[in-house]
Coordinates of C-alpha atoms in Angstrom, one line a residue:
M1 CA 8.4 8.4 -9.8
T2 CA 6.3 5.5 -9.5
Y3 CA 6.8 2.1 -7.6
Q4 CA 5.0 -1.1 -7.3
L5 CA 3.7 -2.3 -4.2
G6 CA 5.7 -5.1 -2.8
K7 CA 5.4 -7.4 0.1
N8 CA 8.0 -5.8 2.3
V9 CA 5.2 -3.3 3.8
S10 CA 3.8 -3.5 7.3
K11 CA 0.5 -3.0 8.8
G12 CA 0.7 0.9 9.8
D13 CA 2.7 1.6 7.0
K14 CA 1.4 4.4 4.6
I15 CA 1.3 4.2 1.1
L16 CA 0.7 7.0 -1.6
L17 CA -1.6 6.7 -4.2
K18 CA -3.0 9.1 -6.6
T19 CA -6.1 9.9 -4.2
G20 CA -3.5 10.8 -1.2
W21 CA -2.0 8.8 1.3
H22 CA -3.5 5.6 2.6
K23 CA -2.7 3.9 6.1
I24 CA -2.3 0.0 5.5
E25 CA -4.8 -1.4 7.9
I26 CA -4.7 -5.6 6.9
I27 CA -1.9 -7.5 5.4
K28 CA -3.3 -10.1 3.0
E29 CA -1.3 -13.0 0.9
T30 CA -2.5 -11.2 -2.4
G31 CA -2.1 -7.6 -1.3
V32 CA -3.1 -5.1 1.4
E33 CA -6.2 -3.6 2.7
T34 CA -6.8 0.1 3.5
K35 CA -10.1 2.2 4.5
S36 CA -10.5 2.9 0.8
G37 CA -10.3 -0.5 -0.5
F38 CA -7.7 -3.3 -1.4
I39 CA -4.4 -2.9 -3.5
E40 CA -2.7 -6.0 -4.9
Y41 CA 0.9 -6.6 -4.6
G42 CA 2.5 -5.5 -7.9
E43 CA 0.0 -2.4 -8.5
E44 CA 1.5 0.8 -9.3
I45 CA 1.9 3.4 -6.3
S46 CA 3.6 6.8 -6.0
G47 CA 5.5 6.0 -2.8
W48 CA 5.3 4.5 1.0
K49 CA 6.7 5.3 4.2
K50 CA 6.7 4.0 7.8

């Protein structure tokens, strides 16, 4: 099952991508920043957890 990254995430939450779990470091107006890069809101993710 896949989801779209929404604006209801918080700093410190983890999102699951095809490359594994990534912690949200910075929240920006158009997406979120992780150590592995930038992910825009609306992009496909596999899951998320607090």
